[in-house]
Amino acid sequence: MAKRGYHHGNLREALIDGCLTLIEKRGPTGFTLSEAAREAGVTPAAVYRHFEGREDLIAAAALQGYEMFGDLMEYAYGDGQPSALKAFEATGRAYLAFARKYPGHYIAMFESGISINRSSELHTVATRAMGVLEKAAEQLSQHIPAEKRPPPQMFSAHIWALSHGVVELFARSSPGTKSPFPPEDLLETGIGIYLRGLGLIAPDSEDPNGR
């Protein structure tokens, strides 16, 4: 690949793209900053115009991912209306869809060890997506008596953990793990069991989706 040097107009974006490609191939610790520069087609020295080191570059990839993820979650929530249940289920499916479509971003966000507190900007965009899930949980559980209602943060954290577990174990082909069921079915039924436990879906509903 021809070197573009310091004057490459989209140097920062090219470096992030190169980083994402290497993350997908080798994981977040399997490449050097020089290799990321080579993948982007620029000189290693050019990298330092934008990034102090590999972690700084991965953090930029995570920031980009969280921005996309937040947009997707907000779209999923809004598109699931007018039913609070449909909106909530849509956010769970959006998590799985994001992990499959953007594996490099997903790894940078959740598997690289980069803290969302690394910068105020990263913290802001990272908490936006969780805020969508909390809003969906709060709306869905409004009719539960206050003394029995889990805090929206706990409610959404449970669903986030369930979604993340399905992705990690069964949607990203982790070595040694295999499920006889599609990840989408695992996630949907898991969420259904959780919601039934809260009384948000009738256990004897004739509709398998509890609607």
XYZ file of N, CA, C and O in Angstrom, residues 14-187:
696
model
N -8.478 6.873 9.088
C -7.779 5.733 8.489
C -7.083 4.907 9.563
O -7.064 3.670 9.497
N -6.518 5.562 10.557
C -5.847 4.852 11.643
C -6.848 4.067 12.489
O -6.573 2.937 12.899
N -8.010 4.659 12.740
C -9.051 3.950 13.496
C -9.533 2.736 12.706
O -9.705 1.643 13.261
N -9.723 2.908 11.400
C -10.140 1.782 10.561
C -9.088 0.673 10.587
O -9.422 -0.517 10.666
N -7.821 1.069 10.495
C -6.745 0.080 10.555
C -6.715 -0.637 11.882
O -6.506 -1.855 11.952
N -6.938 0.119 12.948
C -6.995 -0.452 14.287
C -8.120 -1.470 14.390
O -7.943 -2.575 14.925
N -9.284 -1.137 13.862
C -10.438 -2.035 13.936
C -10.190 -3.326 13.173
O -10.569 -4.416 13.624
N -9.531 -3.205 12.014
C -9.210 -4.393 11.226
C -8.284 -5.321 12.000
O -8.490 -6.544 12.045
N -7.272 -4.750 12.644
C -6.323 -5.555 13.415
C -6.959 -6.135 14.671
O -6.635 -7.250 15.079
N -7.852 -5.388 15.290
C -8.555 -5.900 16.469
C -9.365 -7.141 16.098
O -9.371 -8.136 16.826
N -10.044 -7.080 14.959
C -10.839 -8.230 14.534
C -9.960 -9.442 14.246
O -10.340 -10.583 14.523
N -8.770 -9.200 13.690
C -7.881 -10.298 13.313
C -7.105 -10.851 14.504
O -6.925 -12.067 14.633
N -6.634 -9.961 15.397
C -5.667 -10.371 16.412
C -6.074 -10.058 17.843
O -5.388 -10.446 18.781
N -7.163 -9.342 18.024
C -7.530 -8.931 19.366
C -6.908 -7.598 19.726
O -6.019 -7.097 19.021
N -7.331 -6.985 20.833
C -6.889 -5.630 21.177
C -5.426 -5.526 21.604
O -4.887 -4.424 21.637
N -4.788 -6.634 21.928
C -3.376 -6.580 22.341
C -2.459 -7.279 21.345
O -1.286 -7.472 21.626
N -2.992 -7.631 20.192
C -2.218 -8.429 19.242
C -1.546 -7.641 18.138
O -1.150 -8.219 17.118
N -1.404 -6.339 18.305
C -0.755 -5.539 17.263
C -0.072 -4.334 17.892
O -0.356 -3.972 19.040
N 0.832 -3.750 17.143
C 1.550 -2.564 17.601
C 1.005 -1.327 16.889
O 0.280 -1.427 15.890
N 1.397 -0.174 17.396
C 0.980 1.072 16.762
C 1.563 1.176 15.356
O 0.919 1.684 14.436
N 2.779 0.684 15.182
C 3.397 0.695 13.851
C 2.613 -0.156 12.869
O 2.459 0.201 11.692
N 2.103 -1.292 13.336
C 1.303 -2.145 12.465
C -0.008 -1.476 12.103
O -0.516 -1.634 10.988
N -0.595 -0.734 13.043
C -1.818 0.007 12.748
C -1.554 1.064 11.682
O -2.380 1.287 10.790
N -0.392 1.706 11.774
C -0.007 2.695 10.763
C 0.160 2.032 9.403
O -0.296 2.558 8.375
N 0.800 0.863 9.386
C 0.992 0.140 8.134
C -0.347 -0.264 7.531
O -0.540 -0.188 6.317
N -1.269 -0.704 8.385
C -2.595 -1.100 7.911
C -3.324 0.089 7.291
O -4.070 -0.064 6.324
N -3.091 1.281 7.857
C -3.736 2.491 7.352
C -3.006 3.081 6.153
O -3.523 3.989 5.501
N -1.788 2.587 5.875
C -1.030 3.088 4.741
C -0.311 4.392 5.003
O -0.117 5.198 4.090
N 0.093 4.622 6.265
C 0.814 5.837 6.621
C 2.097 5.464 7.350
O 2.289 4.321 7.764
N 2.988 6.423 7.510
C 4.230 6.171 8.218
C 3.975 6.090 9.711
O 3.082 6.756 10.235
N 4.741 5.268 10.436
C 4.548 5.169 11.887
C 4.624 6.512 12.595
O 3.883 6.756 13.559
N 5.501 7.389 12.123
C 5.634 8.695 12.766
C 4.350 9.512 12.671
O 4.049 10.332 13.540
N 3.564 9.262 11.616
C 2.338 10.036 11.422
C 1.296 9.732 12.494
O 0.443 10.570 12.794
N 1.368 8.537 13.067
C 0.386 8.142 14.075
C 0.396 9.106 15.255
O -0.649 9.457 15.806
N 1.594 9.554 15.623
C 1.727 10.351 16.833
C 1.213 11.776 16.667
O 1.200 12.544 17.627
N 0.774 12.114 15.479
C 0.101 13.403 15.299
C -1.285 13.371 15.945
O -1.859 14.413 16.253
N -1.826 12.161 16.156
C -3.175 12.027 16.693
C -3.262 11.171 17.953
O -4.158 11.386 18.777
N -2.351 10.211 18.110
C -2.466 9.265 19.211
C -1.137 9.091 19.929
O -0.087 9.002 19.295
N -1.212 9.017 21.256
C 0.000 8.868 22.050
C 0.497 7.432 22.091
O 1.675 7.182 22.318
N -0.395 6.487 21.901
C -0.023 5.081 21.950
C -1.176 4.214 21.509
O -2.244 4.712 21.119
N -0.975 2.887 21.581
C -1.997 1.953 21.111
C -3.293 2.096 21.890
O -4.382 2.072 21.302
N -3.209 2.237 23.211
C -4.434 2.351 24.007
C -5.225 3.600 23.627
O -6.458 3.590 23.642
N -4.525 4.667 23.314
C -5.187 5.893 22.891
C -5.947 5.660 21.589
O -7.073 6.142 21.407
N -5.337 4.894 20.685
C -5.977 4.569 19.414
C -7.195 3.668 19.630
O -8.259 3.896 19.044
N -7.059 2.670 20.483
C -8.186 1.776 20.769
C -9.322 2.542 21.439
O -10.498 2.302 21.172
N -8.968 3.489 22.320
C -9.993 4.307 22.975
C -10.775 5.120 21.948
O -11.993 5.301 22.086
N -10.093 5.590 20.910
C -10.779 6.334 19.849
C -11.723 5.424 19.081
O -12.830 5.836 18.695
N -11.307 4.176 18.866
C -12.179 3.208 18.201
C -13.386 2.904 19.079
O -14.516 2.777 18.589
N -13.164 2.793 20.387
C -14.272 2.542 21.318
C -15.237 3.716 21.333
O -16.464 3.532 21.366
N -14.705 4.936 21.319
C -15.546 6.132 21.283
C -16.437 6.128 20.059
O -17.648 6.371 20.146
N -15.851 5.824 18.920
C -16.627 5.745 17.686
C -17.705 4.669 17.800
O -18.852 4.866 17.386
N -17.329 3.532 18.391
C -18.286 2.446 18.556
C -19.444 2.818 19.457
O -20.601 2.527 19.155
N -19.146 3.458 20.585
C -20.209 3.849 21.510
C -21.157 4.860 20.877
O -22.359 4.858 21.165
N -20.639 5.742 20.040
C -21.501 6.701 19.357
C -22.478 5.974 18.436
O -23.683 6.267 18.420
N -21.959 5.003 17.681
C -22.807 4.215 16.790
C -23.798 3.372 17.588
O -24.979 3.265 17.234
N -23.309 2.782 18.673
C -24.130 1.924 19.520
C -25.274 2.711 20.152
O -26.425 2.250 20.185
N -24.970 3.905 20.636
C -26.006 4.744 21.233
C -27.079 5.110 20.221
O -28.279 5.083 20.534
N -26.659 5.435 19.001
C -27.629 5.749 17.949
C -28.521 4.546 17.662
O -29.741 4.687 17.493
N -27.897 3.365 17.596
C -28.656 2.154 17.305
C -29.661 1.843 18.416
O -30.811 1.492 18.149
N -29.231 2.000 19.657
C -30.126 1.720 20.775
C -31.301 2.690 20.794
O -32.450 2.301 21.046
N -31.032 3.961 20.531
C -32.113 4.945 20.509
C -33.086 4.669 19.370
O -34.305 4.793 19.535
N -32.552 4.281 18.225
C -33.414 3.944 17.094
C -34.262 2.720 17.427
O -35.469 2.684 17.161
N -33.630 1.683 18.022
C -34.357 0.460 18.371
C -35.472 0.763 19.358
O -36.586 0.258 19.233
N -35.179 1.605 20.339
C -36.177 1.953 21.347
C -37.347 2.705 20.718
O -38.513 2.389 20.959
N -37.045 3.677 19.896
C -38.096 4.463 19.264
C -38.898 3.668 18.257
O -40.118 3.811 18.145
N -38.222 2.752 17.528
C -38.888 1.977 16.496
C -39.809 0.923 17.099
O -40.724 0.443 16.447
N -39.572 0.560 18.379
C -40.384 -0.453 19.032
C -41.692 0.069 19.601
O -42.511 -0.703 20.080
N -41.878 1.373 19.592
C -43.108 1.954 20.112
C -44.288 1.527 19.225
O -44.095 1.151 18.070
N -45.542 1.561 19.696
C -45.966 2.220 20.931
C -45.933 1.327 22.173
O -46.224 1.791 23.262
N -45.645 0.056 22.023
C -45.647 -0.842 23.173
C -44.343 -0.731 23.944
O -43.255 -0.829 23.373
N -44.424 -0.544 25.265
C -43.226 -0.484 26.095
C -42.473 -1.807 26.051
O -41.236 -1.844 26.066
N -43.208 -2.914 25.966
C -42.585 -4.230 25.905
C -41.819 -4.404 24.598
O -40.678 -4.870 24.589
N -42.451 -4.018 23.502
C -41.782 -4.132 22.206
C -40.528 -3.265 22.165
O -39.496 -3.666 21.628
N -40.615 -2.073 22.713
C -39.473 -1.169 22.733
C -38.325 -1.756 23.549
O -37.158 -1.684 23.163
N -38.662 -2.360 24.681
C -37.641 -2.941 25.535
C -36.977 -4.136 24.852
O -35.749 -4.269 24.854
N -37.764 -5.004 24.254
C -37.216 -6.167 23.564
C -36.342 -5.748 22.386
O -35.332 -6.392 22.087
N -36.720 -4.665 21.720
C -35.951 -4.190 20.572
C -34.553 -3.761 20.979
O -33.585 -3.976 20.232
N -34.415 -3.177 22.160
C -33.077 -2.756 22.602
C -32.196 -3.961 22.873
O -30.981 -3.920 22.627
N -32.764 -5.043 23.364
C -31.985 -6.257 23.577
C -31.493 -6.835 22.263
O -30.332 -7.236 22.135
N -32.362 -6.876 21.268
C -31.962 -7.389 19.957
C -30.921 -6.494 19.302
O -30.047 -6.967 18.567
N -31.014 -5.195 19.562
C -30.055 -4.259 18.976
C -28.638 -4.536 19.475
O -27.665 -4.377 18.733
N -28.520 -4.946 20.723
C -27.205 -5.265 21.291
C -26.556 -6.398 20.510
O -25.388 -6.324 20.120
N -27.310 -7.449 20.276
C -26.795 -8.603 19.542
C -26.459 -8.228 18.102
O -25.420 -8.627 17.568
N -27.319 -7.438 17.480
C -27.090 -7.031 16.099
C -25.813 -6.194 15.980
O -25.040 -6.356 15.033
N -25.588 -5.309 16.939
C -24.386 -4.475 16.908
C -23.129 -5.331 17.020
O -22.157 -5.128 16.282
N -23.128 -6.271 17.950
C -21.951 -7.119 18.159
C -21.604 -7.908 16.904
O -20.426 -8.128 16.598
N -22.604 -8.318 16.166
C -22.369 -9.096 14.942
C -21.898 -8.223 13.783
O -21.031 -8.630 13.019
N -22.473 -7.051 13.666
C -22.156 -6.199 12.519
C -20.859 -5.433 12.700
O -20.142 -5.169 11.734
N -20.522 -5.080 13.939
C -19.324 -4.278 14.204
C -18.443 -4.955 15.260
O -18.272 -4.440 16.362
N -17.868 -6.109 14.933
C -17.079 -6.840 15.938
C -15.858 -6.079 16.427
O -15.487 -6.174 17.605
N -15.211 -5.325 15.540
C -14.036 -4.560 15.960
C -14.392 -3.506 16.989
O -13.702 -3.354 18.008
N -15.446 -2.786 16.738
C -15.905 -1.785 17.701
C -16.329 -2.446 19.008
O -16.005 -1.958 20.097
N -17.049 -3.563 18.893
C -17.528 -4.256 20.086
C -16.359 -4.670 20.985
O -16.394 -4.484 22.206
N -15.322 -5.226 20.380
C -14.152 -5.656 21.152
C -13.468 -4.453 21.791
O -13.065 -4.497 22.960
N -13.319 -3.379 21.031
C -12.682 -2.171 21.566
C -13.478 -1.633 22.754
O -12.899 -1.156 23.739
N -14.777 -1.717 22.699
C -15.646 -1.182 23.745
C -15.662 -2.055 24.990
O -15.577 -1.550 26.112
N -15.775 -3.374 24.793
C -16.075 -4.263 25.912
C -14.985 -5.275 26.272
O -15.077 -5.910 27.323
N -13.981 -5.435 25.422
C -12.993 -6.479 25.677
C -11.540 -5.977 25.681
O -10.626 -6.772 25.860
N -11.349 -4.698 25.495
C -9.987 -4.166 25.382
C -9.399 -3.741 26.720
O -8.201 -3.471 26.816
N -10.237 -3.627 27.746
C -9.760 -3.133 29.034
C -9.698 -1.625 29.119
O -9.244 -1.074 30.128
N -10.162 -0.935 28.079
C -10.184 0.528 28.089
C -11.343 0.998 28.963
O -12.498 0.638 28.729
N -11.055 1.797 29.977
C -12.090 2.300 30.875
C -12.895 3.398 30.201
O -12.339 4.246 29.486
N -14.203 3.396 30.447
C -15.020 4.481 29.894
C -14.714 5.799 30.599
O -15.128 6.864 30.132
N -13.986 5.734 31.709
C -13.590 6.950 32.411
C -12.251 7.499 31.919
O -11.695 8.414 32.530
N -11.764 6.941 30.830
C -10.494 7.415 30.288
C -10.571 8.879 29.897
O -9.611 9.621 30.000
N -11.741 9.290 29.436
C -11.968 10.698 29.101
C -13.428 11.027 29.349
O -14.285 10.130 29.360
N -13.713 12.300 29.539
C -15.101 12.710 29.776
C -15.956 12.448 28.546
O -17.134 12.088 28.666
N -15.368 12.601 27.360
C -16.124 12.367 26.129
C -16.503 10.901 26.000
O -17.645 10.561 25.660
N -15.557 10.008 26.301
C -15.836 8.583 26.218
C -16.900 8.190 27.248
O -17.806 7.404 26.947
N -16.811 8.736 28.441
C -17.790 8.427 29.475
C -19.188 8.873 29.057
O -20.175 8.158 29.262
N -19.280 10.031 28.447
C -20.578 10.571 28.033
C -21.249 9.684 26.997
O -22.425 9.330 27.128
N -20.500 9.310 25.955
C -21.113 8.508 24.891
C -21.367 7.077 25.361
O -22.331 6.429 24.921
N -20.525 6.567 26.263
C -20.703 5.195 26.736
C -21.941 5.054 27.610
O -22.631 4.034 27.571
N -22.232 6.076 28.398
C -23.394 6.005 29.290
C -24.695 6.344 28.572
O -25.780 6.036 29.084
N -24.606 6.937 27.391
C -25.830 7.280 26.659
C -26.623 6.033 26.291
O -27.844 5.983 26.468
N -25.939 4.994 25.786
C -26.636 3.769 25.384
C -27.277 3.097 26.585
O -28.417 2.616 26.511
N -26.554 3.057 27.716
C -27.114 2.453 28.911
C -28.324 3.252 29.381
O -29.290 2.684 29.900
N -28.282 4.552 29.166
C -29.413 5.392 29.529
C -30.665 5.036 28.753
O -31.774 5.109 29.283
N -30.501 4.646 27.491
C -31.656 4.232 26.690
C -32.283 2.984 27.290
O -33.513 2.886 27.423
N -31.452 2.029 27.676
C -31.962 0.791 28.269
C -32.630 1.054 29.614
O -33.663 0.457 29.943
N -32.061 1.969 30.402
C -32.670 2.322 31.686
C -34.032 2.984 31.476
O -34.988 2.714 32.213
N -34.117 3.841 30.460
C -35.391 4.505 30.162
C -36.437 3.477 29.755
O -37.594 3.552 30.193
N -36.027 2.514 28.939
C -36.952 1.466 28.520
C -37.404 0.624 29.709
O -38.581 0.259 29.828
N -36.467 0.312 30.612
C -36.799 -0.485 31.798
C -37.751 0.275 32.715
O -38.702 -0.293 33.265
N -37.506 1.564 32.886
C -38.367 2.374 33.753
C -39.782 2.451 33.206
O -40.764 2.307 33.949
N -39.897 2.641 31.914
C -41.228 2.733 31.307
C -41.959 1.404 31.412
O -43.155 1.362 31.701
N -41.243 0.314 31.197
C -41.876 -0.998 31.204
C -42.355 -1.410 32.595
O -43.352 -2.116 32.733
N -41.653 -0.959 33.630
C -41.967 -1.426 34.984
C -42.799 -0.441 35.807
O -42.942 -0.604 37.009
N -43.366 0.571 35.156
C -44.099 1.608 35.886
C -45.264 1.070 36.704
O -45.575 1.589 37.776
N -45.927 0.025 36.205
C -47.125 -0.449 36.901
C -46.799 -1.430 38.020
O -47.694 -1.840 38.753
N -45.536 -1.816 38.196
C -45.157 -2.692 39.305
C -45.195 -1.875 40.590
O -44.700 -0.739 40.626
N -45.795 -2.386 41.663
C -45.821 -1.640 42.926
C -44.420 -1.183 43.319
O -43.442 -1.918 43.139
N -44.331 0.030 43.832
C -43.033 0.633 44.121
C -42.167 -0.240 45.015
O -40.943 -0.333 44.819
N -42.792 -0.915 46.001
C -42.008 -1.726 46.932
C -41.471 -3.003 46.288
O -40.559 -3.639 46.814
N -42.003 -3.367 45.114
C -41.544 -4.573 44.423
C -40.783 -4.256 43.139
O -40.305 -5.162 42.471
N -40.695 -3.008 42.827
C -40.103 -2.588 41.553
C -38.589 -2.472 41.667
O -38.089 -1.722 42.505
N -37.830 -3.180 40.831
C -36.372 -3.025 40.877
C -35.980 -1.660 40.319
O -36.666 -1.127 39.437
N -34.905 -1.069 40.820
C -34.443 0.199 40.247
C -34.160 0.027 38.754
O -33.690 -1.035 38.339
N -34.460 1.029 37.945
C -34.214 0.906 36.504
C -32.767 0.534 36.188
O -32.505 -0.216 35.240
N -31.824 1.047 37.005
C -30.421 0.725 36.763
C -30.149 -0.761 36.951
O -29.382 -1.369 36.197
N -30.791 -1.377 37.953
C -30.616 -2.809 38.187
C -31.312 -3.624 37.093
O -30.747 -4.591 36.557
N -32.523 -3.223 36.773
C -33.318 -3.881 35.745
C -32.526 -3.914 34.430
O -32.331 -4.967 33.813
N -32.058 -2.751 34.010
C -31.342 -2.658 32.742
C -29.991 -3.369 32.801
O -29.547 -3.960 31.817
N -29.336 -3.341 33.980
C -28.056 -4.033 34.119
C -28.224 -5.538 33.966
O -27.354 -6.217 33.384
N -29.328 -6.084 34.470
C -29.587 -7.512 34.315
C -29.731 -7.879 32.835
O -29.166 -8.878 32.368
N -30.487 -7.069 32.105
C -30.694 -7.342 30.678
C -29.395 -7.137 29.903
O -29.076 -7.892 28.976
N -28.631 -6.122 30.290
C -27.340 -5.874 29.638
C -26.426 -7.082 29.847
O -25.779 -7.566 28.919
N -26.392 -7.601 31.078
C -25.536 -8.750 31.384
C -25.982 -9.988 30.609
O -25.146 -10.751 30.096
N -27.286 -10.192 30.514
C -27.811 -11.319 29.755
C -27.439 -11.193 28.278
O -26.975 -12.160 27.653
N -27.618 -10.008 27.729
C -27.283 -9.775 26.316
C -25.797 -9.989 26.081
O -25.391 -10.639 25.099
N -24.978 -9.452 26.965
C -23.528 -9.569 26.820
C -23.097 -11.035 26.915
O -22.233 -11.492 26.161
N -23.704 -11.778 27.834
C -23.356 -13.182 27.983
C -23.685 -13.991 26.747
O -22.888 -14.834 26.311
N -24.838 -13.760 26.160
C -25.220 -14.465 24.941
C -24.248 -14.138 23.815
O -23.806 -15.016 23.062
N -23.895 -12.854 23.700
C -22.948 -12.446 22.659
C -21.601 -13.128 22.855
O -21.029 -13.718 21.932
N -21.067 -13.042 24.072
C -19.726 -13.565 24.341
C -19.647 -15.082 24.179
O -18.672 -15.611 23.641
N -20.647 -15.780 24.644
C -20.583 -17.241 24.648
C -21.024 -17.875 23.335
O -20.457 -18.886 22.911
N -22.022 -17.277 22.694
C -22.630 -17.980 21.579
C -22.687 -17.215 20.259
O -22.906 -17.824 19.219
N -22.532 -15.905 20.269
C -22.634 -15.132 19.025
C -21.274 -14.806 18.431
O -21.186 -14.399 17.283
N -20.209 -14.966 19.218
C -18.870 -14.624 18.726
C -17.960 -15.841 18.663
O -16.752 -15.716 18.615
N -18.566 -17.022 18.667
C -17.835 -18.275 18.476
C -16.669 -18.441 19.445
O -15.541 -18.724 19.049
N -16.937 -18.258 20.732
C -15.909 -18.476 21.735
C -15.482 -19.940 21.704
O -16.320 -20.836 21.595
N -14.178 -20.228 21.788
C -13.694 -21.603 21.705
C -14.334 -22.505 22.756
O -14.445 -22.152 23.920
N -14.779 -23.668 22.315
C -15.312 -24.653 23.239
C -16.755 -24.460 23.621
O -17.309 -25.233 24.401
N -17.399 -23.434 23.105
C -18.798 -23.186 23.452
C -19.676 -23.322 22.220
O -19.330 -22.851 21.145
N -20.777 -23.988 22.390
C -21.722 -24.169 21.294
C -23.100 -24.371 21.875
O -23.277 -25.089 22.850
N -24.066 -23.724 21.277
C -25.438 -23.857 21.733
C -26.276 -24.479 20.626
O -26.079 -24.169 19.443
N -27.210 -25.361 20.985
C -28.101 -25.929 19.963
C -29.167 -24.945 19.509
O -29.963 -25.265 18.635
N -29.175 -23.756 20.117
C -30.176 -22.752 19.786
C -29.510 -21.500 19.219
O -28.413 -21.128 19.641
N -30.156 -20.815 18.294
C -29.614 -19.558 17.764
C -29.491 -18.524 18.879
O -30.331 -18.492 19.791
N -28.474 -17.668 18.837
C -28.317 -16.631 19.863
C -29.559 -15.762 20.024
O -29.899 -15.365 21.136
N -30.234 -15.467 18.906
C -31.432 -14.635 18.990
C -32.503 -15.306 19.863
O -33.170 -14.655 20.656
N -32.645 -16.644 19.708
C -33.639 -17.357 20.504
C -33.240 -17.404 21.972
O -34.083 -17.270 22.866
N -31.947 -17.594 22.227
C -31.470 -17.610 23.605
C -31.756 -16.281 24.297
O -32.205 -16.243 25.449
N -31.475 -15.198 23.578
C -31.675 -13.874 24.164
C -33.155 -13.593 24.381
O -33.562 -13.122 25.454
